[in-house]
Amino acid sequence: MSNYHQLLNQLSDLNLTCIKEILPAHLDEVAKNEQSLVDSLFELTHQEISYRRKETQRKILKRAMFPYHKRLHDFNFDFQPKIKKSEIQDLVTLRFLDTYDNLLFIGNSGVGKTHLAVSIGLECIDRGQSCLFITSTELVNRLIRAHKRGTSDTMLKKYASYSVLIIDEVG
């Protein structure tokens, strides 16, 4: 087996997925541009780190269980004039996390409470905070099941471990 193929196997063993994927094109580019070994390794590791960060972000977003990914800039404040844009923009700074404040959005169906909550949750994740979105019905059902199994303490600790827990459809 050639050194090249052994290298590919070693990259797999080390779980360097991105480097393994881009290596053939990268080697061609290095040969064409006469790139130094240090520059070449820097580029490969930079790509791997970037790939891993994106994958981590993707997994965190998936675990957050948002019903959709809508941002604050997608919200139509003209449609809901009673909602003060400046107050919502302040919430998106996540200042409330430092003071351990709770947020409560109250209003009729269809006014944008979920959209705003998701926007704040996405901002939390963007800033490295953990977040979970769950409906009140689902939360209660999970807690009931955990209580029946005798694991409610574990379940409560899990929910308390999130920086932000968004409970939707409370009323």
Short mmCIF file of C-alpha atoms in Angstrom, two decimals:
data_model
loop_
_atom_site.label_atom_id
_atom_site.label_comp_id
_atom_site.label_asym_id
_atom_site.label_seq_id
_atom_site.Cartn_x
_atom_site.Cartn_y
_atom_site.Cartn_z
CA MET A 1 0.00 0.00 0.00
CA SER A 2 1.35 3.42 -0.94
CA ASN A 3 2.18 6.08 1.62
CA TYR A 4 -0.64 8.18 0.18
CA HIS A 5 -3.22 5.45 0.86
CA GLN A 6 -1.75 4.81 4.29
CA LEU A 7 -2.03 8.55 4.96
CA LEU A 8 -5.71 8.47 3.99
CA ASN A 9 -6.25 5.56 6.38
CA GLN A 10 -4.43 7.42 9.16
CA LEU A 11 -6.56 10.50 8.55
CA SER A 12 -9.62 8.27 8.97
CA ASP A 13 -8.16 6.75 12.15
CA LEU A 14 -7.60 10.26 13.53
CA ASN A 15 -11.11 11.30 12.47
CA LEU A 16 -9.73 14.13 10.32
CA THR A 17 -12.67 13.96 7.96
CA CYS A 18 -12.26 17.31 6.27
CA ILE A 19 -8.53 16.96 5.66
CA LYS A 20 -9.09 13.52 4.14
CA GLU A 21 -11.77 14.92 1.86
CA ILE A 22 -9.80 17.94 0.63
CA LEU A 23 -6.34 16.33 0.54
CA PRO A 24 -6.24 15.33 -3.16
CA ALA A 25 -7.15 18.81 -4.40
CA HIS A 26 -4.93 20.38 -1.75
CA LEU A 27 -1.90 18.35 -2.84
CA ASP A 28 -2.48 19.41 -6.45
CA GLU A 29 -2.67 23.05 -5.33
CA VAL A 30 0.49 22.74 -3.24
CA ALA A 31 2.42 21.27 -6.16
CA LYS A 32 1.15 23.93 -8.55
CA ASN A 33 1.91 26.88 -6.24
CA GLU A 34 5.06 25.46 -4.62
CA GLN A 35 3.56 26.10 -1.19
CA SER A 36 5.72 25.57 1.90
CA LEU A 37 5.06 22.65 4.21
CA VAL A 38 4.09 25.00 7.05
CA ASP A 39 1.67 26.93 4.85
CA SER A 40 0.22 23.68 3.57
CA LEU A 41 -0.30 22.26 7.05
CA PHE A 42 -1.71 25.56 8.25
CA GLU A 43 -4.29 25.53 5.45
CA LEU A 44 -5.25 21.90 6.09
CA THR A 45 -5.65 22.39 9.84
CA HIS A 46 -7.52 25.66 9.32
CA GLN A 47 -10.00 23.87 7.04
CA GLU A 48 -10.39 21.01 9.54
CA ILE A 49 -11.05 23.39 12.44
CA SER A 50 -13.57 25.35 10.38
CA TYR A 51 -15.32 22.13 9.37
CA ARG A 52 -15.50 20.92 12.98
CA ARG A 53 -16.92 24.22 14.21
CA LYS A 54 -19.62 24.11 11.53
CA GLU A 55 -20.43 20.50 12.40
CA THR A 56 -20.62 21.33 16.10
CA GLN A 57 -22.92 24.26 15.33
CA ARG A 58 -25.10 22.03 13.15
CA LYS A 59 -25.41 19.43 15.92
CA ILE A 60 -26.19 22.05 18.58
CA LEU A 61 -28.89 23.52 16.33
CA LYS A 62 -30.37 20.08 15.76
CA ARG A 63 -30.40 19.31 19.50
CA ALA A 64 -32.10 22.65 20.23
CA MET A 65 -35.18 21.32 18.40
CA PHE A 66 -36.32 24.66 16.98
CA PRO A 67 -39.46 24.32 14.85
CA TYR A 68 -37.78 26.61 12.29
CA HIS A 69 -34.83 28.96 12.07
CA LYS A 70 -36.13 32.52 11.93
CA ARG A 71 -34.00 35.47 12.93
CA LEU A 72 -34.97 38.82 14.37
CA HIS A 73 -34.31 40.54 11.03
CA ASP A 74 -37.07 38.31 9.57
CA PHE A 75 -39.65 39.63 12.04
CA ASN A 76 -42.15 42.17 10.74
CA PHE A 77 -42.46 44.75 13.50
CA ASP A 78 -44.88 46.76 11.33
CA PHE A 79 -47.31 43.82 11.50
CA GLN A 80 -47.14 43.92 15.32
CA PRO A 81 -46.87 47.61 16.31
CA LYS A 82 -47.46 46.82 20.01
CA ILE A 83 -44.14 44.97 20.14
CA LYS A 84 -41.35 47.43 20.85
CA LYS A 85 -38.45 46.73 18.55
CA SER A 86 -35.94 48.31 20.92
CA GLU A 87 -36.98 45.99 23.76
CA ILE A 88 -36.64 42.91 21.59
CA GLN A 89 -33.27 44.10 20.27
CA ASP A 90 -32.15 44.45 23.88
CA LEU A 91 -33.23 40.86 24.58
CA VAL A 92 -31.19 39.63 21.62
CA THR A 93 -28.08 41.06 23.32
CA LEU A 94 -28.65 38.24 25.84
CA ARG A 95 -28.06 40.59 28.74
CA PHE A 96 -30.80 38.73 30.59
CA LEU A 97 -28.49 35.71 30.88
CA ASP A 98 -26.08 37.66 33.09
CA THR A 99 -28.83 38.53 35.54
CA TYR A 100 -30.58 35.13 35.31
CA ASP A 101 -33.83 36.82 34.33
CA ASN A 102 -36.72 34.86 32.89
CA LEU A 103 -38.53 36.02 29.77
CA LEU A 104 -42.23 35.56 29.24
CA PHE A 105 -43.95 36.35 25.96
CA ILE A 106 -47.71 36.63 26.36
CA GLY A 107 -50.18 37.28 23.58
CA ASN A 108 -52.74 35.89 21.21
CA SER A 109 -51.93 33.17 18.75
CA GLY A 110 -50.12 34.31 15.62
CA VAL A 111 -48.52 37.48 16.97
CA GLY A 112 -44.93 36.22 16.71
CA LYS A 113 -44.07 34.95 20.19
CA THR A 114 -42.48 31.77 18.87
CA HIS A 115 -40.60 33.63 16.15
CA LEU A 116 -39.10 36.01 18.72
CA ALA A 117 -38.26 33.18 21.11
CA VAL A 118 -36.55 31.22 18.33
CA SER A 119 -34.62 34.34 17.32
CA ILE A 120 -33.30 34.71 20.84
CA GLY A 121 -32.50 31.00 21.02
CA LEU A 122 -30.55 31.11 17.76
CA GLU A 123 -28.60 34.09 19.05
CA CYS A 124 -27.74 32.12 22.19
CA ILE A 125 -26.36 29.28 20.12
CA ASP A 126 -24.43 31.69 17.89
CA ARG A 127 -22.74 32.97 21.05
CA GLY A 128 -21.87 29.54 22.38
CA GLN A 129 -24.74 29.15 24.84
CA SER A 130 -26.87 26.02 25.04
CA CYS A 131 -30.56 26.22 24.24
CA LEU A 132 -33.53 23.89 24.03
CA PHE A 133 -36.92 24.62 22.48
CA ILE A 134 -39.78 22.47 23.70
CA THR A 135 -43.55 22.80 23.90
CA SER A 136 -45.14 22.77 27.33
CA THR A 137 -47.08 19.62 26.42
CA GLU A 138 -43.93 17.77 25.41
CA LEU A 139 -42.10 18.96 28.53
CA VAL A 140 -44.89 17.79 30.83
CA ASN A 141 -45.14 14.43 29.02
CA ARG A 142 -41.39 13.87 29.34
CA LEU A 143 -41.43 14.79 33.02
CA ILE A 144 -44.35 12.42 33.67
CA ARG A 145 -42.51 9.57 31.92
CA ALA A 146 -39.34 10.36 33.88
CA HIS A 147 -41.31 10.40 37.14
CA LYS A 148 -42.80 6.98 36.35
CA ARG A 149 -39.30 5.62 35.65
CA GLY A 150 -37.92 7.25 38.80
CA THR A 151 -35.57 9.48 36.80
CA SER A 152 -37.24 12.85 37.29
CA ASP A 153 -34.20 14.28 39.14
CA THR A 154 -31.97 13.42 36.19
CA MET A 155 -34.48 14.90 33.76
CA LEU A 156 -34.79 18.12 35.75
CA LYS A 157 -31.00 18.46 35.92
CA LYS A 158 -30.86 18.02 32.15
CA TYR A 159 -33.33 20.85 31.57
CA ALA A 160 -31.63 23.05 34.17
CA SER A 161 -28.29 22.58 32.41
CA TYR A 162 -29.35 24.65 29.38
CA SER A 163 -28.43 28.32 29.34
CA VAL A 164 -31.83 29.00 27.80
CA LEU A 165 -34.91 26.79 27.95
CA ILE A 166 -37.70 27.96 25.65
CA ILE A 167 -41.08 26.52 26.63
CA ASP A 168 -43.63 27.27 23.92
CA GLU A 169 -47.42 27.01 23.83
CA VAL A 170 -47.88 27.42 27.57
CA GLY A 171 -51.41 28.79 27.46
#
